[in-house]
Coordinates of C-alpha atoms in Angstrom, one line a residue:
Chain A
M11 CA -36.8 17.6 20.2
F12 CA -37.5 15.0 17.6
T13 CA -39.5 17.5 15.6
T14 CA -36.6 19.9 15.7
T15 CA -34.1 17.3 14.5
K16 CA -36.5 16.3 11.7
T17 CA -36.9 20.0 10.7
L18 CA -33.1 20.5 10.7
R19 CA -32.6 17.4 8.5
Q20 CA -35.2 18.6 6.1
A21 CA -33.6 22.0 5.9
A22 CA -30.2 20.5 5.3
S23 CA -31.4 18.2 2.6
A24 CA -33.3 21.1 0.9
A25 CA -30.1 23.1 0.9
R26 CA -27.8 20.6 -0.6
T27 CA -27.9 17.1 -2.3
P28 CA -24.8 15.0 -1.4
L29 CA -23.2 13.0 -4.2
I30 CA -23.3 10.0 -2.0
K31 CA -26.7 8.5 -2.2
F32 CA -28.2 5.2 -1.3
T33 CA -29.3 3.7 -4.5
G34 CA -31.1 0.7 -3.2
P35 CA -30.1 -3.0 -3.1
R36 CA -27.3 -4.1 -5.4
K37 CA -28.3 -5.6 -8.7
W38 CA -25.8 -7.6 -10.6
D39 CA -25.8 -8.0 -14.4
S40 CA -24.3 -11.4 -14.9
G41 CA -25.5 -12.0 -18.4
D42 CA -22.3 -11.5 -20.4
H43 CA -19.3 -13.7 -19.6
A44 CA -17.6 -13.1 -22.9
R45 CA -13.8 -12.9 -22.5
Q46 CA -12.5 -9.4 -22.0
A47 CA -9.0 -8.2 -21.1
H48 CA -8.3 -8.0 -17.4
P49 CA -8.5 -4.3 -16.2
A50 CA -5.0 -4.4 -14.8
S51 CA -3.5 -6.1 -17.9
P52 CA -0.6 -4.0 -19.2
T53 CA -1.5 -4.6 -22.8
H54 CA -5.3 -4.2 -22.3
E55 CA -5.9 -7.1 -24.7
L56 CA -6.2 -10.8 -24.6
P57 CA -3.5 -13.0 -26.2
K58 CA -4.4 -14.8 -29.4
D59 CA -4.7 -18.2 -27.7
F60 CA -7.7 -16.8 -25.7
S61 CA -9.6 -16.6 -29.0
S62 CA -12.4 -18.8 -30.2
T63 CA -10.2 -21.7 -31.3
P64 CA -11.6 -24.6 -29.3
N65 CA -9.3 -26.7 -27.2
S66 CA -10.5 -30.2 -27.9
A67 CA -8.5 -31.6 -25.0
S68 CA -10.9 -30.1 -22.5
F69 CA -14.6 -30.5 -22.5
S70 CA -15.1 -27.2 -20.7
S71 CA -13.0 -25.5 -23.4
Y72 CA -15.0 -27.2 -26.1
R73 CA -18.3 -26.2 -24.4
Q74 CA -17.2 -22.5 -24.2
Q75 CA -17.2 -22.5 -28.0
A76 CA -19.7 -25.1 -29.0
Q77 CA -22.9 -24.3 -30.8
Q78 CA -26.3 -26.1 -30.6
H79 CA -29.3 -24.0 -31.5
G80 CA -27.0 -21.1 -30.7
P81 CA -23.9 -20.8 -28.5
L82 CA -23.6 -23.1 -25.5
G83 CA -21.0 -21.0 -23.8
A84 CA -21.5 -19.0 -20.6
S85 CA -22.1 -15.8 -22.6
S86 CA -25.3 -17.4 -24.0
K87 CA -28.6 -18.1 -22.3
I88 CA -29.2 -21.1 -24.4
G89 CA -27.8 -24.3 -22.9
K90 CA -26.2 -22.2 -20.1
H91 CA -27.7 -24.2 -17.3
S92 CA -28.1 -27.9 -16.8
G93 CA -31.6 -29.2 -16.3
H94 CA -30.5 -30.3 -12.8
S95 CA -29.8 -26.7 -11.9
L96 CA -33.3 -25.7 -12.8
G97 CA -34.6 -27.7 -9.9
P98 CA -37.1 -30.6 -9.6
V99 CA -39.5 -31.2 -12.5
E100 CA -42.6 -30.9 -10.2
P101 CA -45.3 -28.3 -10.1
A102 CA -45.5 -26.1 -7.1
K103 CA -48.1 -26.8 -4.4
G104 CA -51.5 -26.1 -5.7
E105 CA -50.5 -26.2 -9.4
Y106 CA -51.0 -29.1 -11.8
F107 CA -49.7 -29.9 -15.2
D108 CA -52.9 -31.8 -16.2
R109 CA -56.6 -31.4 -15.6
N110 CA -56.7 -35.1 -14.7
E111 CA -54.4 -34.5 -11.7
L112 CA -57.0 -32.2 -10.2
P113 CA -59.5 -33.3 -7.6
A114 CA -62.3 -35.3 -9.2
R115 CA -64.8 -32.4 -9.0
F116 CA -62.7 -30.3 -11.4
R117 CA -62.2 -33.0 -14.0
R118 CA -64.2 -33.3 -17.2
T119 CA -67.5 -35.2 -17.0
P120 CA -67.0 -38.5 -19.0
I121 CA -68.7 -38.4 -22.4
D122 CA -70.6 -41.5 -23.5
L123 CA -70.5 -42.9 -27.0
A124 CA -74.1 -41.8 -27.8
E125 CA -73.2 -38.2 -27.0
I126 CA -70.1 -38.4 -29.2
D127 CA -72.2 -39.8 -32.0
A128 CA -74.8 -37.1 -31.6
I129 CA -72.1 -34.4 -31.8
E130 CA -70.5 -35.9 -34.9
T131 CA -73.9 -36.4 -36.7
G132 CA -75.2 -33.0 -35.8
G133 CA -77.9 -34.6 -33.7
A134 CA -79.1 -37.0 -36.4
A135 CA -77.9 -40.0 -34.4
L136 CA -80.4 -39.2 -31.7
W137 CA -83.2 -40.0 -34.2
S138 CA -81.9 -43.0 -35.9
Chain B
M6 CA -62.2 -21.7 -11.7
F7 CA -59.7 -24.4 -11.9
R8 CA -58.2 -22.6 -14.9
S9 CA -56.1 -20.4 -12.7
L10 CA -54.6 -23.4 -11.0
L11 CA -53.5 -25.0 -14.1
V12 CA -50.0 -24.4 -15.6
P13 CA -49.5 -25.7 -19.1
R14 CA -46.8 -28.3 -19.0
V15 CA -44.4 -26.5 -21.3
A16 CA -44.9 -23.2 -19.6
A17 CA -44.4 -24.8 -16.3
R18 CA -41.1 -26.3 -17.3
S19 CA -39.7 -23.0 -18.5
A20 CA -41.3 -20.8 -15.9
F21 CA -40.6 -22.3 -12.5
K22 CA -37.3 -21.5 -10.7
Q23 CA -36.8 -18.4 -12.8
Q24 CA -35.1 -16.8 -9.8
S25 CA -32.3 -19.3 -9.9
L26 CA -31.4 -18.8 -13.5
P27 CA -28.3 -16.6 -12.8
T28 CA -26.7 -19.5 -11.0
I29 CA -23.8 -20.6 -13.1
F30 CA -22.4 -23.3 -10.9
T31 CA -24.4 -25.6 -8.7
P32 CA -22.7 -26.5 -5.4
A33 CA -21.9 -30.1 -4.9
I34 CA -24.4 -30.4 -2.0
G35 CA -27.1 -32.7 -3.2
R36 CA -25.5 -33.5 -6.5
R37 CA -25.0 -36.9 -7.9
G38 CA -21.7 -38.6 -6.8
Y39 CA -18.8 -39.0 -9.2
A40 CA -16.4 -41.8 -9.9
T41 CA -13.7 -40.5 -7.6
S42 CA -14.1 -39.1 -4.2
E43 CA -11.1 -36.9 -4.8
E44 CA -12.9 -34.6 -7.3
K45 CA -13.6 -31.2 -5.7
D46 CA -15.7 -28.3 -6.9
M47 CA -12.7 -26.1 -6.4
V48 CA -9.0 -26.8 -5.8
I49 CA -6.8 -23.9 -4.8
I50 CA -3.0 -24.1 -5.2
G51 CA -1.5 -21.8 -2.6
G52 CA -2.7 -21.0 0.9
G53 CA -1.7 -17.3 1.0
V54 CA -4.0 -14.4 1.3
A55 CA -5.4 -15.0 -2.2
G56 CA -5.7 -18.8 -1.7
Y57 CA -7.1 -19.0 1.8
V58 CA -9.7 -16.2 1.3
A59 CA -10.9 -17.8 -2.0
A60 CA -11.1 -21.2 -0.2
I61 CA -13.2 -19.8 2.7
K62 CA -15.4 -17.7 0.4
A63 CA -16.1 -20.6 -2.0
A64 CA -16.9 -22.9 1.0
Q65 CA -19.3 -20.3 2.3
L66 CA -21.0 -20.3 -1.1
G67 CA -21.4 -24.0 -0.9
L68 CA -18.5 -25.5 -2.9
K69 CA -16.5 -28.5 -1.9
V70 CA -13.0 -27.0 -1.6
S71 CA -9.4 -28.2 -1.1
C72 CA -6.5 -25.8 -0.6
I73 CA -3.0 -27.0 -1.2
E74 CA -0.1 -25.2 0.5
K75 CA 3.5 -26.4 0.7
R76 CA 4.9 -24.0 3.3
G77 CA 3.4 -26.0 6.1
T78 CA 1.5 -23.0 7.5
L79 CA -1.3 -21.0 5.9
G80 CA -1.2 -17.3 5.2
G81 CA 1.5 -17.2 2.6
T82 CA 4.1 -14.4 2.4
C83 CA 1.9 -11.9 4.1
L84 CA 1.3 -13.7 7.3
N85 CA 4.5 -15.6 7.5
V86 CA 7.3 -13.5 6.1
G87 CA 5.7 -10.2 5.0
C88 CA 3.0 -7.8 6.1
I89 CA 2.4 -9.3 9.5
P90 CA 5.9 -9.9 11.0
S91 CA 7.1 -6.7 9.5
K92 CA 4.3 -4.7 11.2
A93 CA 5.1 -6.5 14.5
L94 CA 8.8 -5.4 14.2
L95 CA 7.8 -1.9 13.0
N96 CA 5.5 -1.3 15.9
N97 CA 7.9 -2.7 18.6
S98 CA 10.9 -1.0 17.1
H99 CA 9.0 2.3 17.1
L100 CA 8.1 1.9 20.7
Y101 CA 11.7 1.1 21.6
H102 CA 12.9 4.2 19.6
T103 CA 10.3 6.3 21.3
V104 CA 11.2 5.1 24.8
L105 CA 14.9 5.8 24.0
H106 CA 14.5 9.2 22.4
D107 CA 11.1 10.7 22.9
T108 CA 10.1 10.4 26.5
A109 CA 11.7 13.4 28.3
G110 CA 9.6 16.0 26.6
R111 CA 6.5 14.0 27.5
G112 CA 7.3 14.0 31.2
I113 CA 8.4 10.4 31.4
E114 CA 11.7 9.5 32.9
V115 CA 13.0 6.1 32.0
G116 CA 16.0 4.3 33.4
D117 CA 18.3 1.9 31.5
V118 CA 16.6 0.9 28.3
K119 CA 17.8 -2.3 26.7
L120 CA 16.9 -4.1 23.5
N121 CA 16.1 -7.8 23.9
L122 CA 16.1 -8.7 20.2
A123 CA 15.4 -12.4 20.8
K124 CA 12.3 -11.5 22.8
M125 CA 11.2 -9.0 20.2
M126 CA 11.5 -11.7 17.6
S127 CA 9.6 -14.2 19.7
S128 CA 6.8 -11.6 20.2
K129 CA 6.7 -11.3 16.4
E130 CA 6.5 -15.1 16.1
D131 CA 3.6 -15.1 18.5
S132 CA 1.6 -12.7 16.3
V133 CA 2.4 -14.8 13.2
T134 CA 1.5 -18.1 14.8
G135 CA -1.7 -16.8 16.2
L136 CA -2.9 -15.6 12.8
T137 CA -1.8 -18.6 10.8
K138 CA -3.4 -20.9 13.2
G139 CA -6.5 -18.7 13.1
V140 CA -6.7 -19.3 9.3
E141 CA -6.4 -23.0 9.9
F142 CA -9.2 -22.8 12.4
L143 CA -11.4 -21.0 9.9
F144 CA -10.7 -23.7 7.3
N145 CA -11.8 -26.3 9.8
K146 CA -15.0 -24.4 10.6
N147 CA -15.8 -23.8 6.9
G148 CA -15.1 -27.4 5.9
V149 CA -12.2 -26.5 3.6
E150 CA -9.8 -29.4 3.2
Y151 CA -6.2 -28.3 3.9
I152 CA -3.6 -30.3 2.1
K153 CA 0.1 -29.8 3.0
G154 CA 2.1 -30.4 -0.1
A155 CA 3.3 -29.2 -3.5
A156 CA 0.9 -29.5 -6.4
S157 CA 1.6 -29.8 -10.1
F158 CA -0.7 -30.2 -13.0
T159 CA -0.9 -33.6 -14.7
G160 CA -4.0 -32.6 -16.7
E161 CA -6.4 -29.7 -17.1
H162 CA -8.5 -30.9 -14.2
D163 CA -5.9 -33.1 -12.4
L164 CA -3.1 -32.3 -9.9
K165 CA -0.4 -34.5 -8.4
I166 CA 0.5 -33.5 -4.8
E167 CA 3.9 -34.3 -3.2
L168 CA 2.8 -34.4 0.4
N169 CA 5.0 -32.7 3.0
D170 CA 4.7 -35.7 5.2
G171 CA 5.9 -38.0 2.4
G172 CA 3.9 -39.8 -0.3
E173 CA 1.8 -38.6 -3.1
R174 CA -1.8 -38.1 -3.8
T175 CA -3.9 -36.9 -6.7
I176 CA -6.8 -34.7 -6.8
S177 CA -9.0 -33.2 -9.5
G178 CA -11.1 -30.1 -9.5
K179 CA -13.9 -28.8 -11.6
N180 CA -12.4 -25.4 -11.0
I181 CA -8.7 -24.8 -10.2
I182 CA -7.4 -21.6 -8.8
I183 CA -3.7 -20.8 -9.0
A184 CA -2.7 -18.5 -6.1
T185 CA 1.0 -19.2 -5.7
G186 CA 2.1 -15.6 -4.9
S187 CA 5.5 -14.0 -5.5
E188 CA 9.1 -14.1 -4.4
A189 CA 11.8 -11.6 -3.9
M190 CA 13.6 -10.5 -7.1
P191 CA 17.2 -11.7 -7.1
F192 CA 20.1 -9.4 -7.7
P193 CA 22.7 -10.7 -10.2
G194 CA 26.0 -11.4 -8.5
L195 CA 24.7 -11.4 -4.9
E196 CA 23.6 -14.8 -3.7
V197 CA 21.0 -14.7 -1.0
D198 CA 21.9 -16.7 2.1
E199 CA 19.4 -14.9 4.4
K200 CA 22.2 -14.2 6.9
R201 CA 24.4 -11.5 5.3
I202 CA 22.7 -11.2 1.8
I203 CA 19.1 -11.1 2.8
T204 CA 15.6 -10.6 1.3
S205 CA 12.7 -9.2 3.3
T206 CA 12.4 -12.7 4.8
G207 CA 15.9 -12.6 6.3
A208 CA 15.4 -9.0 7.4
L209 CA 12.6 -10.2 9.7
S210 CA 14.8 -12.7 11.5
L211 CA 18.3 -11.3 11.9
D212 CA 19.8 -12.6 15.2
K213 CA 21.7 -9.4 15.9
V214 CA 21.5 -5.7 15.0
P215 CA 23.9 -5.3 12.1
E216 CA 26.5 -2.5 12.3
H217 CA 25.8 -1.3 8.8
L218 CA 22.8 -2.4 6.8
V219 CA 22.7 -1.5 3.2
V220 CA 19.3 -1.6 1.5
I221 CA 19.3 -2.0 -2.2
G222 CA 16.0 -0.4 -3.3
G223 CA 14.1 2.5 -1.8
G224 CA 10.7 1.1 -2.3
I225 CA 8.2 0.3 0.5
I226 CA 9.7 -3.0 1.7
G227 CA 13.2 -1.5 1.8
L228 CA 12.2 1.6 3.7
E229 CA 10.1 -0.3 6.2
M230 CA 12.8 -2.8 7.0
G231 CA 15.5 -0.1 6.9
S232 CA 13.4 1.8 9.5
V233 CA 13.2 -1.2 11.8
W234 CA 16.9 -1.8 11.9
S235 CA 17.7 1.9 12.0
R236 CA 15.5 2.3 15.1
L237 CA 17.2 -0.8 16.7
G238 CA 20.6 0.8 16.3
A239 CA 22.0 -0.1 12.9
K240 CA 23.5 2.4 10.5
V241 CA 21.3 2.1 7.5
T242 CA 22.1 3.2 3.9
V243 CA 19.5 3.0 1.2
V244 CA 20.7 2.8 -2.4
E245 CA 18.0 3.8 -4.9
F246 CA 18.4 3.9 -8.6
Q247 CA 15.6 6.4 -9.1
E248 CA 15.6 10.1 -8.1
R249 CA 12.8 9.4 -5.6
I250 CA 11.8 6.8 -3.0
G251 CA 8.5 5.0 -2.5
G252 CA 8.1 3.4 -5.9
P253 CA 6.2 4.7 -8.9
G254 CA 2.7 4.9 -7.2
M255 CA 3.6 7.4 -4.6
D256 CA 2.8 11.1 -5.2
V257 CA 6.1 12.9 -5.9
E258 CA 5.4 15.6 -3.2
L259 CA 4.9 12.9 -0.6
A260 CA 7.9 11.0 -1.8
K261 CA 10.1 14.1 -1.3
D262 CA 8.7 14.8 2.2
S263 CA 9.0 11.2 3.2
L264 CA 12.6 11.2 2.2
K265 CA 13.1 14.4 4.3
F266 CA 11.5 12.8 7.4
L267 CA 13.5 9.6 7.0
K268 CA 16.7 11.5 6.7
K269 CA 15.9 13.3 9.9
Q270 CA 15.8 9.8 11.5
K271 CA 19.4 9.3 10.4
I272 CA 18.7 7.0 7.6
N273 CA 21.3 7.6 4.8
F274 CA 20.2 7.7 1.2
K275 CA 22.2 7.4 -2.0
M276 CA 19.7 8.5 -4.7
S277 CA 20.1 8.1 -8.4
T278 CA 22.7 5.5 -7.7
K279 CA 23.1 2.0 -9.1
V280 CA 24.8 -1.0 -7.6
M281 CA 27.2 -2.4 -10.2
S282 CA 28.5 -5.4 -8.3
G283 CA 28.9 -7.0 -4.9
D284 CA 31.5 -9.1 -3.2
A285 CA 30.6 -11.0 -0.1
S286 CA 33.8 -13.1 0.2
G287 CA 35.4 -11.0 3.0
D288 CA 34.3 -10.0 6.5
K289 CA 32.5 -7.0 5.0
I290 CA 30.3 -7.1 1.9
K291 CA 31.7 -4.7 -0.7
L292 CA 29.3 -3.0 -3.1
E293 CA 30.5 -1.1 -6.1
L294 CA 28.2 1.9 -6.7
E295 CA 27.9 4.2 -9.6
A296 CA 25.8 7.3 -10.4
A297 CA 22.7 6.1 -12.3
K298 CA 23.6 8.3 -15.2
G299 CA 27.2 7.2 -15.2
G300 CA 30.2 8.9 -13.7
K301 CA 30.8 9.0 -10.0
Q302 CA 31.8 5.6 -8.5
E303 CA 32.3 4.5 -4.9
T304 CA 32.6 1.4 -2.8
L305 CA 30.3 0.8 0.1
E306 CA 31.0 -1.7 2.9
A307 CA 28.2 -3.4 4.6
D308 CA 27.7 -6.1 7.3
V309 CA 24.3 -7.0 5.9
V310 CA 22.8 -6.2 2.4
L311 CA 19.0 -6.3 2.0
L312 CA 17.8 -6.9 -1.5
A313 CA 14.6 -5.0 -1.9
I314 CA 14.4 -4.3 -5.6
G315 CA 10.9 -5.8 -6.1
R316 CA 9.1 -9.1 -6.3
K317 CA 8.3 -11.4 -9.1
P318 CA 5.5 -13.9 -9.6
Y319 CA 6.1 -17.4 -8.2
T320 CA 4.8 -20.2 -10.4
G321 CA 7.7 -22.7 -10.3
G322 CA 7.0 -26.4 -10.1
L323 CA 3.3 -26.1 -11.1
G324 CA 3.8 -28.1 -14.3
L325 CA 2.1 -25.4 -16.3
E326 CA 3.9 -26.8 -19.4
N327 CA 1.7 -29.9 -19.1
I328 CA -1.4 -27.9 -19.8
G329 CA 0.0 -25.4 -22.2
I330 CA -0.2 -22.3 -20.0
E331 CA 2.8 -19.9 -20.3
P332 CA 3.6 -16.9 -18.2
D333 CA 4.1 -13.5 -19.9
E334 CA 7.5 -11.8 -20.1
K335 CA 7.4 -10.7 -16.5
G336 CA 6.3 -14.2 -15.2
R337 CA 2.7 -13.3 -14.7
L338 CA 0.0 -15.7 -15.7
V339 CA -2.3 -14.1 -18.3
I340 CA -6.0 -13.9 -17.4
D341 CA -9.2 -12.3 -18.6
S342 CA -11.5 -10.0 -16.6
E343 CA -13.0 -13.0 -14.8
Y344 CA -9.5 -14.4 -13.8
R345 CA -9.8 -17.2 -16.4
T346 CA -6.7 -18.4 -18.1
K347 CA -7.0 -19.7 -21.7
I348 CA -8.4 -22.8 -20.0
P349 CA -11.5 -21.3 -18.6
H350 CA -11.9 -23.5 -15.5
I351 CA -8.3 -22.6 -14.4
R352 CA -8.2 -19.2 -12.9
V353 CA -5.4 -17.1 -11.4
I354 CA -5.5 -14.5 -8.6
G355 CA -3.1 -12.6 -6.4
D356 CA 0.6 -11.7 -6.9
C357 CA 1.2 -14.2 -9.8
T358 CA -1.0 -12.3 -12.2
F359 CA -1.7 -8.7 -13.2
G360 CA -2.1 -5.8 -10.8
P361 CA -0.2 -4.6 -7.7
M362 CA 1.3 -7.2 -5.5
L363 CA -0.7 -6.3 -2.4
A364 CA -2.4 -8.6 0.1
H365 CA -5.6 -6.6 0.1
K366 CA -5.8 -6.7 -3.7
A367 CA -5.4 -10.4 -3.6
E368 CA -8.1 -10.7 -1.0
E369 CA -10.5 -8.8 -3.1
E370 CA -9.8 -11.0 -6.1
A371 CA -10.2 -14.1 -4.0
V372 CA -13.8 -13.1 -3.1
A373 CA -14.5 -12.1 -6.6
V374 CA -13.3 -15.3 -8.2
A375 CA -15.4 -17.4 -5.9
E376 CA -18.4 -15.3 -6.7
Y377 CA -17.8 -15.4 -10.5
I378 CA -17.8 -19.2 -10.3
V379 CA -20.8 -19.6 -8.1
N380 CA -22.9 -16.5 -8.8
G381 CA -21.6 -15.4 -12.2
H382 CA -20.5 -12.0 -11.0
G383 CA -17.8 -10.4 -8.9
H384 CA -16.3 -7.0 -8.2
V385 CA -12.8 -5.6 -7.8
N386 CA -12.3 -1.9 -8.5
Y387 CA -8.6 -1.6 -9.5
G388 CA -8.9 2.2 -9.3
T389 CA -9.5 2.2 -5.6
I390 CA -6.7 -0.1 -4.2
P391 CA -5.0 1.8 -1.4
S392 CA -1.2 1.6 -0.7
V393 CA 0.4 2.1 2.6
M394 CA 4.1 2.5 3.7
Y395 CA 4.4 1.8 7.4
T396 CA 7.4 4.0 8.1
H397 CA 7.1 6.8 10.6
P398 CA 5.3 8.9 9.6
E399 CA 3.2 6.5 7.6
V400 CA 2.5 7.2 4.0
A401 CA -0.8 6.1 2.4
W402 CA -2.5 6.9 -0.9
V403 CA -5.4 5.9 -3.1
G404 CA -6.6 7.0 -6.5
Q405 CA -4.6 9.2 -8.8
T406 CA -1.5 11.3 -8.1
E407 CA -1.0 14.9 -9.2
E408 CA 1.4 13.6 -11.9
Q409 CA -1.2 11.2 -13.4
L410 CA -3.9 13.9 -13.4
K411 CA -1.5 16.4 -15.2
E412 CA -0.6 13.7 -17.7
D413 CA -4.2 13.0 -18.4
G414 CA -5.0 16.7 -18.7
V415 CA -7.5 16.6 -15.9
T416 CA -8.0 19.9 -14.1
Y417 CA -8.2 19.6 -10.3
N418 CA -8.3 21.3 -7.0
V419 CA -5.9 20.5 -4.2
G420 CA -6.9 20.5 -0.6
N421 CA -4.2 20.3 2.0
F422 CA -4.2 20.2 5.8
K423 CA -1.2 19.9 8.0
F424 CA -1.1 17.6 11.0
S425 CA 0.7 20.4 12.9
A426 CA -2.7 22.1 12.9
N427 CA -4.6 19.0 14.0
S428 CA -5.5 18.9 17.7
R429 CA -5.0 15.2 18.3
A430 CA -1.7 15.2 16.5
K431 CA -0.7 18.1 18.7
T432 CA -1.7 16.3 21.9
N433 CA 0.2 13.2 20.7
L434 CA 3.3 15.3 19.9
D435 CA 3.3 13.7 16.5
T436 CA 2.7 16.4 14.0
E437 CA 4.8 15.6 10.9
G438 CA 2.9 15.4 7.7
Y439 CA -0.3 16.4 6.0
V440 CA -3.3 15.2 4.1
K441 CA -3.6 16.1 0.4
I442 CA -6.9 15.6 -1.4
L443 CA -7.2 16.0 -5.2
A444 CA -10.7 16.8 -6.5
D445 CA -12.0 17.3 -10.0
K446 CA -12.2 21.1 -10.6
E447 CA -15.5 20.9 -12.4
T448 CA -17.5 18.3 -10.4
D449 CA -15.6 18.3 -7.0
R450 CA -15.4 14.5 -7.2
I451 CA -12.5 13.2 -5.2
L452 CA -9.9 11.7 -7.6
G453 CA -7.0 10.9 -5.3
A454 CA -6.0 11.2 -1.6
H455 CA -2.5 11.2 -0.3
I456 CA -1.6 11.2 3.3
I457 CA 1.8 11.4 5.1
G458 CA 1.5 11.5 8.8
P459 CA 0.4 9.6 11.9
N460 CA -2.2 6.9 11.3
A461 CA -2.2 7.5 7.6
G462 CA -2.7 3.8 7.0
E463 CA -5.9 3.7 8.9
M464 CA -7.2 7.1 7.6
I465 CA -6.8 6.0 3.9
A466 CA -9.8 3.8 4.4
E467 CA -12.1 6.9 4.5
A468 CA -10.6 8.1 1.3
T469 CA -11.0 4.7 -0.4
L470 CA -14.6 4.6 0.6
A471 CA -15.1 8.1 -0.7
I472 CA -13.6 7.3 -4.1
E473 CA -15.5 4.0 -4.3
Y474 CA -18.7 5.8 -3.7
G475 CA -17.9 8.7 -6.0
A476 CA -18.0 11.3 -3.2
S477 CA -17.1 15.0 -3.6
S478 CA -14.8 16.8 -1.3
E479 CA -17.8 18.7 0.0
D480 CA -19.5 15.4 0.9
I481 CA -16.5 14.6 3.2
A482 CA -16.3 18.2 4.5
R483 CA -19.9 18.1 5.5
T484 CA -19.6 14.8 7.2
C485 CA -19.2 15.1 11.0
H486 CA -15.9 13.8 12.3
A487 CA -15.3 13.2 16.0
H488 CA -13.1 15.6 17.9
P489 CA -10.3 15.4 18.7
T490 CA -9.2 12.8 16.1
L491 CA -6.5 12.7 13.5
A492 CA -9.3 12.0 11.0
E493 CA -10.4 15.6 11.4
A494 CA -7.3 16.5 9.3
F495 CA -8.9 14.5 6.4
K496 CA -12.1 16.5 6.8
E497 CA -10.2 19.8 6.8
A498 CA -8.2 18.8 3.8
A499 CA -11.6 18.2 2.0
M500 CA -12.8 21.6 3.2
S501 CA -9.6 23.0 1.8
A502 CA -10.2 21.3 -1.6
Y503 CA -13.6 23.0 -2.2
G504 CA -13.4 26.0 0.1
Q505 CA -11.3 26.8 3.1
P506 CA -10.4 24.8 6.2
I507 CA -11.2 26.3 9.6
H508 CA -8.1 25.5 11.5
Q509 CA -5.5 26.6 8.9
P510 CA -4.8 29.9 7.3
P511 CA -5.8 30.2 3.7
N512 CA -3.4 29.2 0.9
V513 CA -1.2 27.0 3.0
R514 CA -0.1 24.3 0.6
K515 CA 1.2 22.1 3.4

């Protein structure tokens, strides 16, 4: 019976492709938050006071317009997020910022002064 | 070997937590405290459908939320004096009318049938109370602070609240949502007392059935409340300025048929007629009427006059002048596509801004605004907002009307199916109406669906989903629908749009 159902489904899908299709999990494009007119706005445009003139009375209004190595507003990726929102400044488990944080067996072998001198003198120091 | 374990310091700083980059706003959980405990991530003014849904959604997304409502109960116009109580009265008045007039043919003999209006009103109140308390329960469970009082802006982040219980408090919000809804449009010269000159609010609480109810305005609210009181025994006259009922969104063909059905129910209509003035000083209210294009005049006497000429945004007392926000010429607060006013952290949703004044539109916006703030994205498709008129038969529609398609020069196919050919409608002895589907002539994509008939308000959900997904009429027609159901009429109308229905002769328009 299962085989019959499967066959019928295959036959149906071969005959016709519906317009409704599952296109996979939803993906949001949230990159651009530049101001645009509301879709139901009767004028289809924003008033002039929605323009780029900063409102100094509000820090958030100021930040929308402010520039620092590029725009700080939500439409920009620069300065868009506080450092806090990026999470803790700690490496993940098993990762290290510095070789000296690794277990001892992975660290550099200490170099003594004689070896340094030898390298710097092209080996001559060994014979002096 | 250890090389793979090492992450350069700079790279590590910029690379980790890449997945969280889209986060625009970090919820307060785990954040550093601020100077005042009264600062919230989101403060919402208005506990109606827009406000309470935004509050719950924002709380679900991790924000610290307060919702301020001055009515004393949550749910706004919809739950308290709008959609919900009107549906309670529509349903019970329909039952009463059916028992009075439509039982003999069904083989049911009933004795003396009496209306107990007080009991009907108390049943309506039970529905309202249950739902408003339910919202309060949800606030509690989602950790939303519910403040009973009237809020006004004292600064861009600051609100003063006159508490209902007396006293005052202040609160500030990183984000503030204005969701203060709408109120009935007044009629010059007729002062509302909610007893004789009433709005929809008063029409839900009359203490006796009026002898003659005159409804000014043949839109959805006027026709629903007119239907209620007509079924309960009042003589009802609807005065409409336009040539058609149902408002501008209703397909003309459906508006004409709806008018026909309502006239059969003994509701009187004076179309293309304007009310020039009213006098409520005597025992009867006298209305002076004139043909909309001028000419014929007459006087109409009424016991109760219902003003149903539309609604307007309600933003009074918010102190918007303190923050430099001004409504447009129709009283709406101007917003951008992410509901932001010119002060970006103050956003507006629901009836007091653009778009149709519908509870389900407000609800969609409420979810979207919370998502915009927390996730940086939201979604409302203003092309797929359904409308329903809960008269009998119900009228429901979504998408474009034939008139709009003609105006835009779009070629389309029409699929029609009558409920008189639907098996379930036949068994229910409720066969007035039809389903009309409009599909693009070239692609067969559904552009609009218009239903007049039993259960139209429920059936429109299928059409809305189809339009949202960009379905063709053939998609609907090839989808199995249970038998016997009213929804089969929708499937057959889809069959009619791209081919031919099974249970209706060809070329039957309706």
